[in-house]
PDB file of C-alpha atoms and ligand atoms in Angstrom:
ATOM      1  CA  MET H   1      90.689  90.840  93.611  1.00  0.00           C
ATOM      2  CA  ASN H   2      92.725  91.994  96.606  1.00  0.00           C
ATOM      3  CA  SER H   3      94.350  95.269  95.677  1.00  0.00           C
ATOM      4  CA  VAL H   4      96.337  98.151  97.111  1.00  0.00           C
ATOM      5  CA  PHE H   5      96.434 101.737  95.853  1.00  0.00           C
ATOM      6  CA  LEU H   6      99.774 103.429  96.197  1.00  0.00           C
ATOM      7  CA  GLY H   7     100.726 106.962  95.291  1.00  0.00           C
ATOM      8  CA  PRO H   8     101.552 110.401  96.637  1.00  0.00           C
ATOM      9  CA  PRO H   9      98.977 112.514  98.476  1.00  0.00           C
ATOM     10  CA  GLY H  10      96.476 113.897  95.986  1.00  0.00           C
ATOM     11  CA  ALA H  11      97.117 111.332  93.245  1.00  0.00           C
ATOM     12  CA  GLY H  12      93.447 110.379  93.374  1.00  0.00           C
ATOM     13  CA  LYS H  13      93.582 107.141  95.332  1.00  0.00           C
ATOM     14  CA  GLY H  14      90.457 107.910  97.329  1.00  0.00           C
ATOM     15  CA  THR H  15      88.378 109.175  94.412  1.00  0.00           C
ATOM     16  CA  GLN H  16      89.290 106.288  92.120  1.00  0.00           C
ATOM     17  CA  ALA H  17      89.023 103.623  94.781  1.00  0.00           C
ATOM     18  CA  SER H  18      85.575 104.694  95.876  1.00  0.00           C
ATOM     19  CA  ALA H  19      84.259 104.708  92.286  1.00  0.00           C
ATOM     20  CA  LEU H  20      85.737 101.247  91.628  1.00  0.00           C
ATOM     21  CA  SER H  21      84.306 100.000  94.886  1.00  0.00           C
ATOM     22  CA  ALA H  22      80.788 101.041  93.845  1.00  0.00           C
ATOM     23  CA  GLU H  23      81.103  99.543  90.371  1.00  0.00           C
ATOM     24  CA  PHE H  24      82.760  96.251  91.318  1.00  0.00           C
ATOM     25  CA  LYS H  25      81.014  95.833  94.653  1.00  0.00           C
ATOM     26  CA  ILE H  26      84.095  95.314  96.749  1.00  0.00           C
ATOM     27  CA  PRO H  27      84.870  97.385  99.833  1.00  0.00           C
ATOM     28  CA  HIS H  28      87.061 100.470  99.642  1.00  0.00           C
ATOM     29  CA  ILE H  29      89.122 100.452 102.805  1.00  0.00           C
ATOM     30  CA  SER H  30      90.881 103.705 103.584  1.00  0.00           C
ATOM     31  CA  THR H  31      92.941 103.890 106.760  1.00  0.00           C
ATOM     32  CA  GLY H  32      92.727 107.696 106.513  1.00  0.00           C
ATOM     33  CA  ASP H  33      88.898 107.557 106.431  1.00  0.00           C
ATOM     34  CA  ILE H  34      88.786 105.096 109.322  1.00  0.00           C
ATOM     35  CA  LEU H  35      91.093 107.279 111.396  1.00  0.00           C
ATOM     36  CA  ARG H  36      89.061 110.414 110.628  1.00  0.00           C
ATOM     37  CA  GLU H  37      85.890 108.596 111.714  1.00  0.00           C
ATOM     38  CA  GLU H  38      87.559 107.660 114.986  1.00  0.00           C
ATOM     39  CA  ILE H  39      88.537 111.295 115.494  1.00  0.00           C
ATOM     40  CA  LYS H  40      84.988 112.457 114.821  1.00  0.00           C
ATOM     41  CA  ALA H  41      83.591 109.883 117.235  1.00  0.00           C
ATOM     42  CA  GLY H  42      86.077 111.014 119.884  1.00  0.00           C
ATOM     43  CA  THR H  43      87.384 107.514 120.640  1.00  0.00           C
ATOM     44  CA  GLU H  44      90.705 106.788 122.338  1.00  0.00           C
ATOM     45  CA  LEU H  45      92.134 105.751 118.986  1.00  0.00           C
ATOM     46  CA  GLY H  46      90.848 108.996 117.507  1.00  0.00           C
ATOM     47  CA  LYS H  47      92.518 111.083 120.192  1.00  0.00           C
ATOM     48  CA  LEU H  48      95.810 109.311 119.618  1.00  0.00           C
ATOM     49  CA  ALA H  49      95.530 109.605 115.832  1.00  0.00           C
ATOM     50  CA  ARG H  50      94.653 113.265 115.799  1.00  0.00           C
ATOM     51  CA  SER H  51      98.014 114.365 117.158  1.00  0.00           C
ATOM     52  CA  TYR H  52      99.719 112.762 114.172  1.00  0.00           C
ATOM     53  CA  ILE H  53      97.274 113.384 111.372  1.00  0.00           C
ATOM     54  CA  ASP H  54      96.608 117.106 111.608  1.00  0.00           C
ATOM     55  CA  ASP H  55     100.315 117.854 111.190  1.00  0.00           C
ATOM     56  CA  GLY H  56     100.660 115.459 108.278  1.00  0.00           C
ATOM     57  CA  ASN H  57     102.601 112.770 110.148  1.00  0.00           C
ATOM     58  CA  LEU H  58     101.935 109.035 109.985  1.00  0.00           C
ATOM     59  CA  VAL H  59     100.293 107.228 112.862  1.00  0.00           C
ATOM     60  CA  PRO H  60     102.502 104.434 114.309  1.00  0.00           C
ATOM     61  CA  ASP H  61     102.785 101.342 112.097  1.00  0.00           C
ATOM     62  CA  ARG H  62     101.205  99.097 114.721  1.00  0.00           C
ATOM     63  CA  VAL H  63      98.074 101.282 114.818  1.00  0.00           C
ATOM     64  CA  ALA H  64      97.604 101.178 111.054  1.00  0.00           C
ATOM     65  CA  VAL H  65      98.237  97.438 110.898  1.00  0.00           C
ATOM     66  CA  ASP H  66      95.739  96.666 113.668  1.00  0.00           C
ATOM     67  CA  ILE H  67      93.062  98.694 111.903  1.00  0.00           C
ATOM     68  CA  ILE H  68      93.572  96.737 108.686  1.00  0.00           C
ATOM     69  CA  LYS H  69      93.738  93.388 110.415  1.00  0.00           C
ATOM     70  CA  ASN H  70      90.370  93.973 112.107  1.00  0.00           C
ATOM     71  CA  ARG H  71      88.801  95.309 108.954  1.00  0.00           C
ATOM     72  CA  LEU H  72      89.884  92.392 106.748  1.00  0.00           C
ATOM     73  CA  GLU H  73      88.273  89.924 109.117  1.00  0.00           C
ATOM     74  CA  LYS H  74      84.814  91.254 108.246  1.00  0.00           C
ATOM     75  CA  ASP H  75      82.686  89.258 105.812  1.00  0.00           C
ATOM     76  CA  ASP H  76      82.475  91.878 103.085  1.00  0.00           C
ATOM     77  CA  ALA H  77      86.239  91.642 102.549  1.00  0.00           C
ATOM     78  CA  LYS H  78      86.124  87.968 101.626  1.00  0.00           C
ATOM     79  CA  ASN H  79      85.640  88.542  97.896  1.00  0.00           C
ATOM     80  CA  GLY H  80      88.220  91.223  97.342  1.00  0.00           C
ATOM     81  CA  TYR H  81      88.946  94.762  98.480  1.00  0.00           C
ATOM     82  CA  ILE H  82      90.754  97.959  97.632  1.00  0.00           C
ATOM     83  CA  LEU H  83      93.153  99.257 100.254  1.00  0.00           C
ATOM     84  CA  ASP H  84      93.735 102.989 100.025  1.00  0.00           C
ATOM     85  CA  GLY H  85      96.505 104.495 102.132  1.00  0.00           C
ATOM     86  CA  PHE H  86      97.749 101.189 103.494  1.00  0.00           C
ATOM     87  CA  PRO H  87     100.485 100.027 103.607  1.00  0.00           C
ATOM     88  CA  ARG H  88     102.389 103.278 103.840  1.00  0.00           C
ATOM     89  CA  THR H  89     105.776 102.075 105.055  1.00  0.00           C
ATOM     90  CA  VAL H  90     107.921  99.012 104.360  1.00  0.00           C
ATOM     91  CA  PRO H  91     107.423  97.665 107.908  1.00  0.00           C
ATOM     92  CA  GLN H  92     103.642  97.936 107.378  1.00  0.00           C
ATOM     93  CA  ALA H  93     103.961  96.023 104.114  1.00  0.00           C
ATOM     94  CA  GLU H  94     105.972  93.303 105.853  1.00  0.00           C
ATOM     95  CA  MET H  95     103.447  92.959 108.667  1.00  0.00           C
ATOM     96  CA  PHE H  96     100.624  92.962 106.126  1.00  0.00           C
ATOM     97  CA  GLN H  97     102.299  90.124 104.226  1.00  0.00           C
ATOM     98  CA  LYS H  98     102.382  88.117 107.426  1.00  0.00           C
ATOM     99  CA  ILE H  99      98.697  88.789 108.141  1.00  0.00           C
ATOM    100  CA  LEU H 100      97.760  87.636 104.649  1.00  0.00           C
ATOM    101  CA  GLU H 101      99.770  84.448 105.055  1.00  0.00           C
ATOM    102  CA  ASP H 102      98.068  83.728 108.369  1.00  0.00           C
ATOM    103  CA  MET H 103      94.690  84.244 106.682  1.00  0.00           C
ATOM    104  CA  GLY H 104      95.691  81.937 103.815  1.00  0.00           C
ATOM    105  CA  SER H 105      95.233  84.875 101.469  1.00  0.00           C
ATOM    106  CA  ARG H 106      97.389  87.084  99.294  1.00  0.00           C
ATOM    107  CA  LEU H 107      97.594  90.334  97.413  1.00  0.00           C
ATOM    108  CA  ASP H 108      96.797  90.273  93.665  1.00  0.00           C
ATOM    109  CA  LEU H 109      97.647  93.761  92.493  1.00  0.00           C
ATOM    110  CA  VAL H 110      99.227  97.045  93.538  1.00  0.00           C
ATOM    111  CA  ILE H 111      98.189 100.091  91.551  1.00  0.00           C
ATOM    112  CA  TYR H 112     100.698 102.917  91.601  1.00  0.00           C
ATOM    113  CA  LEU H 113      99.001 106.202  90.699  1.00  0.00           C
ATOM    114  CA  GLU H 114     101.732 108.483  89.386  1.00  0.00           C
ATOM    115  CA  ALA H 115     101.570 112.263  89.305  1.00  0.00           C
ATOM    116  CA  SER H 116     103.937 115.222  89.389  1.00  0.00           C
ATOM    117  CA  GLU H 117     104.217 117.248  92.575  1.00  0.00           C
ATOM    118  CA  GLU H 118     102.979 120.366  90.777  1.00  0.00           C
ATOM    119  CA  VAL H 119      99.651 118.801  89.887  1.00  0.00           C
ATOM    120  CA  LEU H 120      99.304 117.332  93.356  1.00  0.00           C
ATOM    121  CA  VAL H 121      99.792 120.550  95.269  1.00  0.00           C
ATOM    122  CA  GLU H 122      97.185 122.249  93.106  1.00  0.00           C
ATOM    123  CA  ARG H 123      94.730 119.424  93.665  1.00  0.00           C
ATOM    124  CA  LEU H 124      95.104 119.206  97.403  1.00  0.00           C
ATOM    125  CA  GLY H 125      94.704 122.954  97.807  1.00  0.00           C
ATOM    126  CA  GLY H 126      91.342 122.810  96.007  1.00  0.00           C
ATOM    127  CA  ARG H 127      90.093 119.617  97.606  1.00  0.00           C
ATOM    128  CA  ARG H 128      86.908 119.797  99.660  1.00  0.00           C
ATOM    129  CA  VAL H 129      85.401 116.876 101.510  1.00  0.00           C
ATOM    130  CA  CYS H 130      81.857 116.285 102.744  1.00  0.00           C
ATOM    131  CA  ARG H 131      81.930 116.259 106.524  1.00  0.00           C
ATOM    132  CA  ASP H 132      78.998 113.837 106.650  1.00  0.00           C
ATOM    133  CA  CYS H 133      79.600 111.209 103.956  1.00  0.00           C
ATOM    134  CA  GLY H 134      83.250 111.779 102.991  1.00  0.00           C
ATOM    135  CA  LYS H 135      82.602 112.362  99.266  1.00  0.00           C
ATOM    136  CA  ILE H 136      85.525 114.218  97.681  1.00  0.00           C
ATOM    137  CA  PHE H 137      85.111 117.336  95.503  1.00  0.00           C
ATOM    138  CA  HIS H 138      87.474 119.847  93.926  1.00  0.00           C
ATOM    139  CA  LEU H 139      86.793 123.559  93.559  1.00  0.00           C
ATOM    140  CA  VAL H 140      87.948 123.533  89.915  1.00  0.00           C
ATOM    141  CA  ASN H 141      88.137 119.943  88.618  1.00  0.00           C
ATOM    142  CA  MET H 142      85.091 118.447  90.293  1.00  0.00           C
ATOM    143  CA  PRO H 143      82.955 121.214  91.757  1.00  0.00           C
ATOM    144  CA  PRO H 144      79.724 120.434  93.649  1.00  0.00           C
ATOM    145  CA  LYS H 145      76.451 121.571  92.044  1.00  0.00           C
ATOM    146  CA  THR H 146      75.932 124.057  94.865  1.00  0.00           C
ATOM    147  CA  GLU H 147      78.943 125.748  96.373  1.00  0.00           C
ATOM    148  CA  GLY H 148      79.914 124.337  99.740  1.00  0.00           C
ATOM    149  CA  VAL H 149      77.225 121.618  99.681  1.00  0.00           C
ATOM    150  CA  CYS H 150      77.584 117.872  99.044  1.00  0.00           C
ATOM    151  CA  ASP H 151      75.735 116.613  95.938  1.00  0.00           C
ATOM    152  CA  LEU H 152      75.028 113.274  97.580  1.00  0.00           C
ATOM    153  CA  CYS H 153      73.816 114.065 101.061  1.00  0.00           C
ATOM    154  CA  GLY H 154      73.571 117.848 101.379  1.00  0.00           C
ATOM    155  CA  GLY H 155      76.336 117.863 103.990  1.00  0.00           C
ATOM    156  CA  GLU H 156      78.705 120.768 104.432  1.00  0.00           C
ATOM    157  CA  LEU H 157      81.988 120.654 102.491  1.00  0.00           C
ATOM    158  CA  GLU H 158      85.176 121.372 104.362  1.00  0.00           C
ATOM    159  CA  ARG H 159      88.896 121.543 103.875  1.00  0.00           C
ATOM    160  CA  ARG H 160      90.788 118.820 105.692  1.00  0.00           C
ATOM    161  CA  PRO H 161      93.164 120.209 108.347  1.00  0.00           C
ATOM    162  CA  ASP H 162      96.029 118.349 106.677  1.00  0.00           C
ATOM    163  CA  ASP H 163      95.223 120.004 103.333  1.00  0.00           C
ATOM    164  CA  GLN H 164      96.580 123.316 104.619  1.00  0.00           C
ATOM    165  CA  PRO H 165      99.728 124.353 102.652  1.00  0.00           C
ATOM    166  CA  GLU H 166     102.239 123.636 105.421  1.00  0.00           C
ATOM    167  CA  ALA H 167     100.788 120.200 106.154  1.00  0.00           C
ATOM    168  CA  ILE H 168     100.656 119.379 102.423  1.00  0.00           C
ATOM    169  CA  ARG H 169     104.377 120.077 102.053  1.00  0.00           C
ATOM    170  CA  HIS H 170     105.077 117.972 105.095  1.00  0.00           C
ATOM    171  CA  ARG H 171     103.005 115.063 103.738  1.00  0.00           C
ATOM    172  CA  PHE H 172     105.114 115.062 100.562  1.00  0.00           C
ATOM    173  CA  ARG H 173     108.287 114.790 102.594  1.00  0.00           C
ATOM    174  CA  VAL H 174     106.812 111.934 104.596  1.00  0.00           C
ATOM    175  CA  TYR H 175     105.758 110.243 101.363  1.00  0.00           C
ATOM    176  CA  GLN H 176     109.273 110.542  99.921  1.00  0.00           C
ATOM    177  CA  ASP H 177     110.890 109.287 103.132  1.00  0.00           C
ATOM    178  CA  LYS H 178     108.591 106.478 104.113  1.00  0.00           C
ATOM    179  CA  THR H 179     106.189 105.444 101.365  1.00  0.00           C
ATOM    180  CA  SER H 180     108.012 105.729  98.055  1.00  0.00           C
ATOM    181  CA  ASP H 181     110.235 102.729  98.919  1.00  0.00           C
ATOM    182  CA  LEU H 182     107.138 100.576  98.610  1.00  0.00           C
ATOM    183  CA  ILE H 183     107.151 101.091  94.847  1.00  0.00           C
ATOM    184  CA  ASN H 184     110.316  99.040  94.476  1.00  0.00           C
ATOM    185  CA  TRP H 185     109.240  96.673  97.184  1.00  0.00           C
ATOM    186  CA  TYR H 186     106.106  95.679  95.277  1.00  0.00           C
ATOM    187  CA  GLU H 187     107.766  95.893  91.869  1.00  0.00           C
ATOM    188  CA  ARG H 188     110.295  93.259  92.939  1.00  0.00           C
ATOM    189  CA  ARG H 189     107.380  91.047  93.914  1.00  0.00           C
ATOM    190  CA  GLY H 190     105.822  91.442  90.471  1.00  0.00           C
ATOM    191  CA  LEU H 191     102.649  93.071  91.768  1.00  0.00           C
ATOM    192  CA  LEU H 192     103.053  96.682  90.643  1.00  0.00           C
ATOM    193  CA  LYS H 193     101.050  98.287  87.862  1.00  0.00           C
ATOM    194  CA  ARG H 194     101.731 101.955  87.034  1.00  0.00           C
ATOM    195  CA  VAL H 195      98.769 104.117  86.080  1.00  0.00           C
ATOM    196  CA  PRO H 196      98.936 107.841  85.291  1.00  0.00           C
ATOM    197  CA  GLY H 197      97.148 109.950  87.895  1.00  0.00           C
ATOM    198  CA  ASP H 198      97.773 113.414  86.443  1.00  0.00           C
ATOM    199  CA  ILE H 199      95.383 113.171  83.491  1.00  0.00           C
ATOM    200  CA  PRO H 200      91.640 113.907  83.764  1.00  0.00           C
ATOM    201  CA  TRP H 201      90.257 111.592  86.372  1.00  0.00           C
ATOM    202  CA  GLU H 202      87.755 109.912  83.994  1.00  0.00           C
ATOM    203  CA  GLU H 203      90.669 108.746  81.829  1.00  0.00           C
ATOM    204  CA  THR H 204      92.492 107.269  84.782  1.00  0.00           C
ATOM    205  CA  TYR H 205      89.253 105.638  85.842  1.00  0.00           C
ATOM    206  CA  GLU H 206      88.794 104.022  82.420  1.00  0.00           C
ATOM    207  CA  MET H 207      92.225 102.381  82.659  1.00  0.00           C
ATOM    208  CA  LEU H 208      91.516 101.127  86.141  1.00  0.00           C
ATOM    209  CA  ARG H 209      88.113  99.822  85.127  1.00  0.00           C
ATOM    210  CA  GLU H 210      89.667  97.724  82.382  1.00  0.00           C
ATOM    211  CA  THR H 211      92.216  96.324  84.780  1.00  0.00           C
ATOM    212  CA  PHE H 212      89.558  95.410  87.317  1.00  0.00           C
ATOM    213  CA  ALA H 213      87.116  94.085  84.713  1.00  0.00           C
ATOM    214  CA  GLY H 214      89.871  91.961  83.131  1.00  0.00           C
ATOM    215  CA  ASP H 215      90.179  90.090  86.360  1.00  0.00           C
ATOM    216  CA  ASP H 216      87.728  87.219  86.016  1.00  0.00           C
ATOM    217  CA  GLY H 217      88.463  85.836  89.427  1.00  0.00           C
ATOM    218  CA  SER H 218      90.316  82.823  88.033  1.00  0.00           C
ATOM    219  CA  ARG H 219      93.761  84.121  89.012  1.00  0.00           C
ATOM    220  CA  THR H 220      93.875  82.095  92.148  1.00  0.00           C
ATOM    221  CA  GLY H 221      93.757  78.831  90.234  1.00  0.00           C
ATOM    222  CA  ARG H 222      96.062  79.858  87.417  1.00  0.00           C
ATOM    223  CA  ASP H 223      99.494  79.631  88.984  1.00  0.00           C
TER     224      ASP H 223
HETATM  225  P1  ADP B 301      96.322 111.234 101.682  1.00  0.00           P
HETATM  226  O1  ADP B 301      96.487 109.948 100.924  1.00  0.00           O
HETATM  227  O2  ADP B 301      95.601 112.269 100.906  1.00  0.00           O
HETATM  228  O3  ADP B 301      97.604 111.746 102.264  1.00  0.00           O
HETATM  229  P2  ADP B 301      94.803 109.752 103.731  1.00  0.00           P
HETATM  230  O4  ADP B 301      93.388 110.077 103.959  1.00  0.00           O
HETATM  231  O5  ADP B 301      95.149 108.468 103.095  1.00  0.00           O
HETATM  232  O6  ADP B 301      95.416 111.009 102.952  1.00  0.00           O
HETATM  233  O7  ADP B 301      95.576 109.793 105.135  1.00  0.00           O
HETATM  234  C1  ADP B 301      95.506 110.901 106.002  1.00  0.00           C
HETATM  235  C2  ADP B 301      96.435 110.711 107.198  1.00  0.00           C
HETATM  236  O8  ADP B 301      96.058 109.542 107.953  1.00  0.00           O
HETATM  237  C3  ADP B 301      97.904 110.465 106.878  1.00  0.00           C
HETATM  238  O9  ADP B 301      98.600 111.677 106.628  1.00  0.00           O
HETATM  239  C4  ADP B 301      98.369 109.768 108.145  1.00  0.00           C
HETATM  240  O10 ADP B 301      98.536 110.685 109.208  1.00  0.00           O
HETATM  241  C5  ADP B 301      97.204 108.892 108.507  1.00  0.00           C
HETATM  242  N1  ADP B 301      97.335 107.551 107.910  1.00  0.00           N
HETATM  243  C6  ADP B 301      96.519 107.003 106.981  1.00  0.00           C
HETATM  244  N2  ADP B 301      96.927 105.763 106.644  1.00  0.00           N
HETATM  245  C7  ADP B 301      98.045 105.522 107.374  1.00  0.00           C
HETATM  246  C8  ADP B 301      98.935 104.420 107.480  1.00  0.00           C
HETATM  247  N3  ADP B 301      98.780 103.311 106.739  1.00  0.00           N
HETATM  248  N4  ADP B 301      99.989 104.523 108.335  1.00  0.00           N
HETATM  249  C9  ADP B 301     100.178 105.618 109.072  1.00  0.00           C
HETATM  250  N5  ADP B 301      99.378 106.697 109.012  1.00  0.00           N
HETATM  251  C10 ADP B 301      98.308 106.657 108.193  1.00  0.00           C
HETATM  252 ZN1   ZN B 302      77.928 114.051 101.636  1.00  0.00          ZN
END
């Protein structure tokens, strides 16, 4: 199943998508993660991206689209994928549509993770991320076994620069301005499924699991 996760910052896209990816053995493709890796590796793309990301702005549409185009050409994306953080603007969605057509492929489902701004601000403030493997924790809701240390790899946990209060507020404005239009855009195309993101994350996960498990792969032949 080819899917997209949509929702405001902090709705749990990354956490849910990475758990689904492990269970259903399809890649979790996060443009945010890819960009942060480029920054860490000090590449040209990373240098360009950094100036946008740390302040909570979007990188240019063309940059995001090129990243996705290259990533979807890899073999592991042939049997489905979860896109997290892409598309983020209507022009990105339009270019993505074109790429899919050229590949003879299409999108099956868009999950919209809904949550109130209050819950989101609280979550992002407490979010900590492993600097080595990217695993996401939360000081209150999902604390690591040892403070400041990743359960999986022992890496150091850190606060993302764009999870500082000022950048968080800015990301919400960007989301309202640029990304929220995608909800209608995908709804009109009959692809949108709304899932609550402000309940305990295990409950959200259960709903998503059912949706993903219900897909027996026969969709393509059905219509
Ligand atoms: P979150 O969903 O918590 O806001 P992400 O990890 O998805 O965080 O993205 C972090 C940052 O990476 C964004 O604020 C933006 O600067 C950049 N980014 C990620 N995906 C895109 C995209 N599709 N288009 C433009 N910028 C992007
Ligand atoms: Zn780790």
